Each structure stands twice: as C-alpha cells, then as structure tokens.
Short mmCIF file of C-alpha atoms and ligand atoms in Angstrom, two decimals:
data_model
loop_
_atom_site.label_atom_id
_atom_site.label_comp_id
_atom_site.label_asym_id
_atom_site.label_seq_id
_atom_site.Cartn_x
_atom_site.Cartn_y
_atom_site.Cartn_z
CA MET Y 1 -2.71 -3.14 16.43
CA LYS Y 2 -1.13 -4.49 13.24
CA ILE Y 3 -0.15 -2.35 10.19
CA GLY Y 4 0.10 -4.07 6.78
CA ILE Y 5 2.81 -2.54 4.56
CA VAL Y 6 1.92 -3.42 0.99
CA GLU Y 7 4.90 -3.61 -1.40
CA GLY Y 8 2.89 -2.55 -4.48
CA SER Y 9 5.23 -3.50 -7.40
CA VAL Y 10 6.06 -7.03 -8.66
CA ARG Y 11 8.90 -6.05 -11.01
CA GLU Y 12 12.26 -7.66 -10.79
CA GLY Y 13 14.63 -5.21 -9.08
CA ARG Y 14 11.78 -3.17 -7.85
CA LEU Y 15 12.32 -0.02 -5.73
CA ALA Y 16 9.12 -1.04 -3.74
CA THR Y 17 11.17 -3.48 -1.60
CA THR Y 18 13.63 -0.76 -0.41
CA VAL Y 19 10.73 1.76 0.24
CA ALA Y 20 8.74 -0.80 2.11
CA ARG Y 21 11.79 -1.72 4.29
CA TRP Y 22 12.15 1.90 5.13
CA VAL Y 23 8.61 2.23 6.11
CA ALA Y 24 8.80 -0.98 8.16
CA ASP Y 25 11.90 0.38 9.96
CA ALA Y 26 9.94 3.43 10.98
CA ALA Y 27 6.94 1.30 12.14
CA ALA Y 28 9.36 -0.97 14.14
CA ARG Y 29 10.59 2.13 16.05
CA ARG Y 30 7.09 2.45 17.60
CA ALA Y 31 6.18 0.30 20.63
CA ASP Y 32 2.41 0.68 19.96
CA VAL Y 33 2.15 -1.24 16.62
CA ASP Y 34 3.06 -4.49 14.99
CA HIS Y 35 3.74 -4.59 11.28
CA GLU Y 36 4.12 -7.00 8.45
CA VAL Y 37 5.41 -6.33 4.99
CA LEU Y 38 3.10 -7.85 2.50
CA ALA Y 39 5.04 -8.14 -0.92
CA LEU Y 40 2.66 -8.32 -3.74
CA ALA Y 41 5.10 -10.45 -5.64
CA ASP Y 42 4.94 -13.23 -3.03
CA PHE Y 43 1.22 -13.74 -3.61
CA ASP Y 44 1.53 -14.17 -7.42
CA LEU Y 45 -2.11 -13.17 -7.92
CA PRO Y 46 -4.02 -13.93 -11.18
CA PHE Y 47 -5.91 -11.20 -12.96
CA VAL Y 48 -9.58 -10.89 -11.78
CA ASP Y 49 -11.43 -13.25 -14.07
CA THR Y 50 -14.33 -14.59 -12.09
CA PRO Y 51 -17.82 -14.33 -13.79
CA THR Y 52 -19.09 -12.97 -10.48
CA PRO Y 53 -17.45 -9.72 -9.35
CA PRO Y 54 -15.12 -10.44 -6.35
CA ALA Y 55 -17.11 -8.16 -4.09
CA ALA Y 56 -20.02 -10.61 -4.41
CA LEU Y 57 -18.00 -13.75 -3.64
CA GLY Y 58 -18.28 -13.30 0.19
CA ALA Y 59 -14.40 -13.69 0.48
CA GLN Y 60 -14.58 -17.20 -0.84
CA TYR Y 61 -12.16 -17.04 -3.77
CA PRO Y 62 -11.42 -19.72 -6.45
CA TYR Y 63 -7.71 -19.33 -6.05
CA GLU Y 64 -5.49 -20.27 -3.17
CA SER Y 65 -3.26 -17.23 -3.70
CA VAL Y 66 -6.17 -14.82 -3.62
CA GLN Y 67 -7.59 -16.50 -0.44
CA ARG Y 68 -4.15 -15.98 1.06
CA TRP Y 69 -4.00 -12.37 0.10
CA SER Y 70 -7.54 -11.82 1.49
CA THR Y 71 -6.65 -13.33 4.78
CA ALA Y 72 -3.47 -11.31 5.07
CA ILE Y 73 -5.25 -8.00 4.40
CA ASP Y 74 -8.15 -8.98 6.69
CA ALA Y 75 -5.68 -9.53 9.55
CA CYS Y 76 -4.47 -5.96 9.40
CA ASP Y 77 -6.05 -3.02 11.30
CA ALA Y 78 -4.53 -0.51 8.84
CA LEU Y 79 -2.56 -0.47 5.65
CA ILE Y 80 0.19 1.52 4.10
CA LEU Y 81 0.30 1.18 0.37
CA VAL Y 82 3.85 1.57 -0.98
CA THR Y 83 3.05 2.65 -4.68
CA PRO Y 84 5.01 3.59 -7.60
CA GLU Y 85 3.54 5.68 -10.37
CA TYR Y 86 3.16 4.02 -13.78
CA ASN Y 87 2.31 6.17 -16.78
CA HIS Y 88 0.88 8.84 -14.59
CA GLY Y 89 -1.35 6.49 -12.74
CA VAL Y 90 -1.58 3.58 -10.25
CA PRO Y 91 0.45 0.42 -11.06
CA GLY Y 92 -1.72 -2.28 -12.57
CA ALA Y 93 -0.54 -5.16 -10.39
CA LEU Y 94 -1.48 -3.34 -7.17
CA LYS Y 95 -4.82 -2.18 -8.74
CA ASN Y 96 -5.53 -5.85 -9.74
CA ALA Y 97 -4.78 -7.02 -6.12
CA ILE Y 98 -7.13 -4.34 -4.71
CA ASP Y 99 -9.81 -5.29 -7.24
CA TRP Y 100 -9.89 -8.80 -5.79
CA LEU Y 101 -11.02 -7.43 -2.31
CA SER Y 102 -14.01 -5.72 -0.89
CA GLY Y 103 -15.03 -6.63 2.67
CA GLU Y 104 -11.36 -6.95 3.75
CA LEU Y 105 -10.96 -3.26 3.06
CA GLN Y 106 -14.22 -1.70 4.21
CA ASN Y 107 -13.73 1.24 6.55
CA LYS Y 108 -10.02 0.27 6.94
CA PRO Y 109 -7.71 3.24 7.75
CA ALA Y 110 -4.86 3.52 5.15
CA ALA Y 111 -1.92 5.65 4.21
CA LEU Y 112 0.04 6.17 0.98
CA VAL Y 113 3.75 6.17 0.45
CA SER Y 114 4.80 6.89 -3.20
CA TYR Y 115 7.76 7.44 -5.38
CA GLY Y 116 8.51 8.66 -8.90
CA ALA Y 117 10.09 11.48 -10.83
CA ASP Y 118 7.54 13.78 -9.37
CA GLY Y 119 7.19 11.75 -6.15
CA GLY Y 120 4.31 9.55 -7.53
CA VAL Y 121 1.73 12.06 -6.50
CA ARG Y 122 -0.46 11.41 -9.52
CA ALA Y 123 -0.79 7.78 -8.52
CA VAL Y 124 -1.63 8.82 -4.98
CA GLU Y 125 -4.47 11.15 -6.10
CA GLN Y 126 -5.86 8.14 -7.98
CA TRP Y 127 -5.59 5.82 -5.02
CA ARG Y 128 -7.53 8.27 -2.92
CA GLN Y 129 -10.48 7.91 -5.39
CA ILE Y 130 -10.19 4.22 -5.65
CA LEU Y 131 -9.94 3.59 -1.88
CA ALA Y 132 -12.88 5.88 -1.25
CA ASN Y 133 -14.94 3.11 -3.03
CA PHE Y 134 -14.32 0.98 0.04
CA ASN Y 135 -15.17 3.74 2.41
CA MET Y 136 -11.46 3.68 3.72
CA HIS Y 137 -10.14 6.52 5.70
CA VAL Y 138 -6.99 7.61 3.83
CA VAL Y 139 -4.97 9.92 6.16
CA ARG Y 140 -4.03 13.35 4.84
CA SER Y 141 -0.24 12.87 5.48
CA GLN Y 142 1.66 11.20 2.69
CA VAL Y 143 5.13 10.59 1.65
CA ALA Y 144 6.19 11.31 -1.96
CA LEU Y 145 9.81 10.33 -2.47
CA ASN Y 146 11.65 11.93 -5.50
CA LEU Y 147 13.36 9.39 -7.70
CA PHE Y 148 16.23 11.85 -8.47
CA THR Y 149 16.88 13.32 -5.08
CA GLU Y 150 15.95 10.74 -2.56
CA PHE Y 151 17.57 7.52 -4.02
CA ASP Y 152 21.15 6.84 -4.58
CA ASP Y 153 22.05 3.85 -6.74
CA GLY Y 154 18.99 1.90 -5.57
CA ALA Y 155 19.36 2.86 -1.85
CA ILE Y 156 16.88 5.17 -0.29
CA ALA Y 157 18.22 8.55 0.85
CA PRO Y 158 15.17 10.36 2.20
CA THR Y 159 15.25 14.15 2.95
CA GLU Y 160 14.53 15.08 6.65
CA ARG Y 161 11.18 16.41 5.42
CA SER Y 162 10.25 12.87 3.97
CA SER Y 163 11.39 11.14 7.15
CA GLY Y 164 9.35 13.60 9.30
CA ALA Y 165 6.38 13.12 6.99
CA LEU Y 166 6.61 9.29 7.48
CA ASP Y 167 6.39 9.78 11.29
CA THR Y 168 3.40 12.03 10.91
CA LEU Y 169 1.74 9.58 8.52
CA LEU Y 170 2.15 6.78 11.09
CA GLU Y 171 0.92 8.93 13.89
CA GLN Y 172 -2.31 9.79 11.88
CA LEU Y 173 -2.75 6.25 10.67
CA ILE Y 174 -2.48 4.80 14.31
CA ALA Y 175 -4.94 7.54 15.47
CA SER Y 176 -7.38 6.54 12.79
CA ALA Y 177 -7.08 2.86 13.55
CA SER Y 178 -7.43 3.51 17.28
CA LEU Y 179 -10.59 5.50 16.68
CA ARG Y 180 -12.05 2.73 14.61
CA ALA Y 181 -11.27 0.16 17.24
CA GLY Y 182 -12.92 2.37 19.87
CA LYS Y 183 -9.65 2.87 21.77
C1 FMN H 201 5.53 0.74 -16.75
C2 FMN H 201 6.25 1.89 -16.14
C3 FMN H 201 5.69 3.20 -16.19
C4 FMN H 201 6.36 4.24 -15.48
N1 FMN H 201 5.71 5.43 -15.51
C5 FMN H 201 6.14 6.39 -14.69
C6 FMN H 201 5.46 7.62 -14.47
O1 FMN H 201 4.47 7.84 -15.06
N2 FMN H 201 5.89 8.55 -13.64
C7 FMN H 201 7.08 8.39 -12.90
O2 FMN H 201 7.45 9.15 -12.08
N3 FMN H 201 7.74 7.22 -13.09
C8 FMN H 201 7.37 6.26 -14.00
N4 FMN H 201 8.06 5.19 -14.07
C9 FMN H 201 9.35 4.93 -13.47
C10 FMN H 201 9.18 4.42 -12.03
O3 FMN H 201 8.92 5.49 -11.11
C11 FMN H 201 10.38 3.64 -11.55
O4 FMN H 201 10.82 2.67 -12.50
C12 FMN H 201 10.25 3.01 -10.23
O5 FMN H 201 11.43 2.31 -9.92
C13 FMN H 201 9.08 2.05 -10.30
O6 FMN H 201 8.82 1.37 -9.13
P1 FMN H 201 9.21 -0.19 -8.87
O7 FMN H 201 10.78 -0.17 -9.03
O8 FMN H 201 8.93 -0.34 -7.43
O9 FMN H 201 8.51 -0.97 -9.77
C14 FMN H 201 7.49 4.07 -14.79
C15 FMN H 201 8.01 2.76 -14.72
C16 FMN H 201 7.41 1.65 -15.37
C17 FMN H 201 7.99 0.29 -15.20
#
C-alpha cells in the first residue's frame, strides 16, 4: 500500500516541506506502508485553462506536468494532504492541483494535516467539502499544528498530542485503504 504525502504549498521557504517530512517520518516507522512525498512545487502545474473541464478529459491532459501529477496521484492508494491555511481557506496552488484531477481521486481515502495560527482548521473544513465531491473518504482524525506553539524557528516542535494524532490518522487512513482494497 502506498501513501502519497502531498506538500501543499509552493512558496519559497514554505513550512509545508518541514511538515511533510515529519509526516513522512511517521509513515516510515510503519512496516505496512510505503510512502512518497509529492511536492507540488516540483510539478510546476499551470492554472486549469482547458476549454473542456479536466474531469471530462479522461486523464489525457494537454500538459506534461499535469500528466505527471495525474500519474503520481493515481499510483497512490491513499493521500495525506499537508495544507496551510491562506486567508481563512484552502491554498490556491493546492486547490488548482486538485481541480486538474477527477478519476485519480474518486473514492480514494485521504487525511488532512494542517498548520496555521489556529492550526489551519478552517482550510481543513473546506477541504472536507471539496474532497467529498470526489467521493473520497476523509478520515476523522486530523492534525492541526499551531504556528506559535508547535514550530521553533522554522523547525517543527509538535506536542505529544499532535504526534499521537498523527499516529491515529495513519491508523485510520491505512484501515480505510485496506477496506477499499478488500484486505
Ligand atoms: C497568502 C497567505 C495567507 C495567509 N493566511 C493565513 C490565514 O488565514 N490563517 C493562518 O493561520 N495563517 C495564514 N497565513 C500564514 C501561514 O499560515 C504561514 O505563512 C505558513 O507558513 C504558510 O504555509 P507555507 O509556509 O507552507 O506556505 C497566510 C500566509 C499567506 C502566504
């Protein structure tokens, strides 16, 4: 089983890299899953600009970068979105990346790890609505890291509660993906 950990910010100096690494380290401690960090910045996706909505393109995209993104997501059995909160909502770059996809996401289990002044929970609530459009199963457990108390000069300093929540999130995500795979 492969979990894709999506680094959902493309800003220079983004915290997303640090948070995704922390999530990847927790996944690496488990013998029952493989994982891959998918850094959005590495894909350099254009804005959705096709005359036909992407969902109707049958996963045949007019950009090599989008095709690569589609293939990478399709290869994952479950996803963890590492998401900041921008202006009390989801970050545009990650929303655009999701807007390119459709079949690659259908029914796929997912989990959300957020960060922000209030843990990024407003973005998470929006993601839950958005991902429901793909009939994704977003597990209940989430991790919401507080910018002021769980980071120290760019390094992550999670509370015991957040570390425990990450383990529970992984447990729930793997259970959901196993159920989907009929295992
Ligand atoms: C455009 C923008 C809007 C932001 N809006 C919020 C916000 O609404 N709530 C919040 O908690 N933090 C907000 N922040 C601060 C981010 O949480 C902080 O910059 C964080 O590091 C962003 O994640 P990133 O470094 O991975 O891009 C905002 C940052 C940016 C760049």
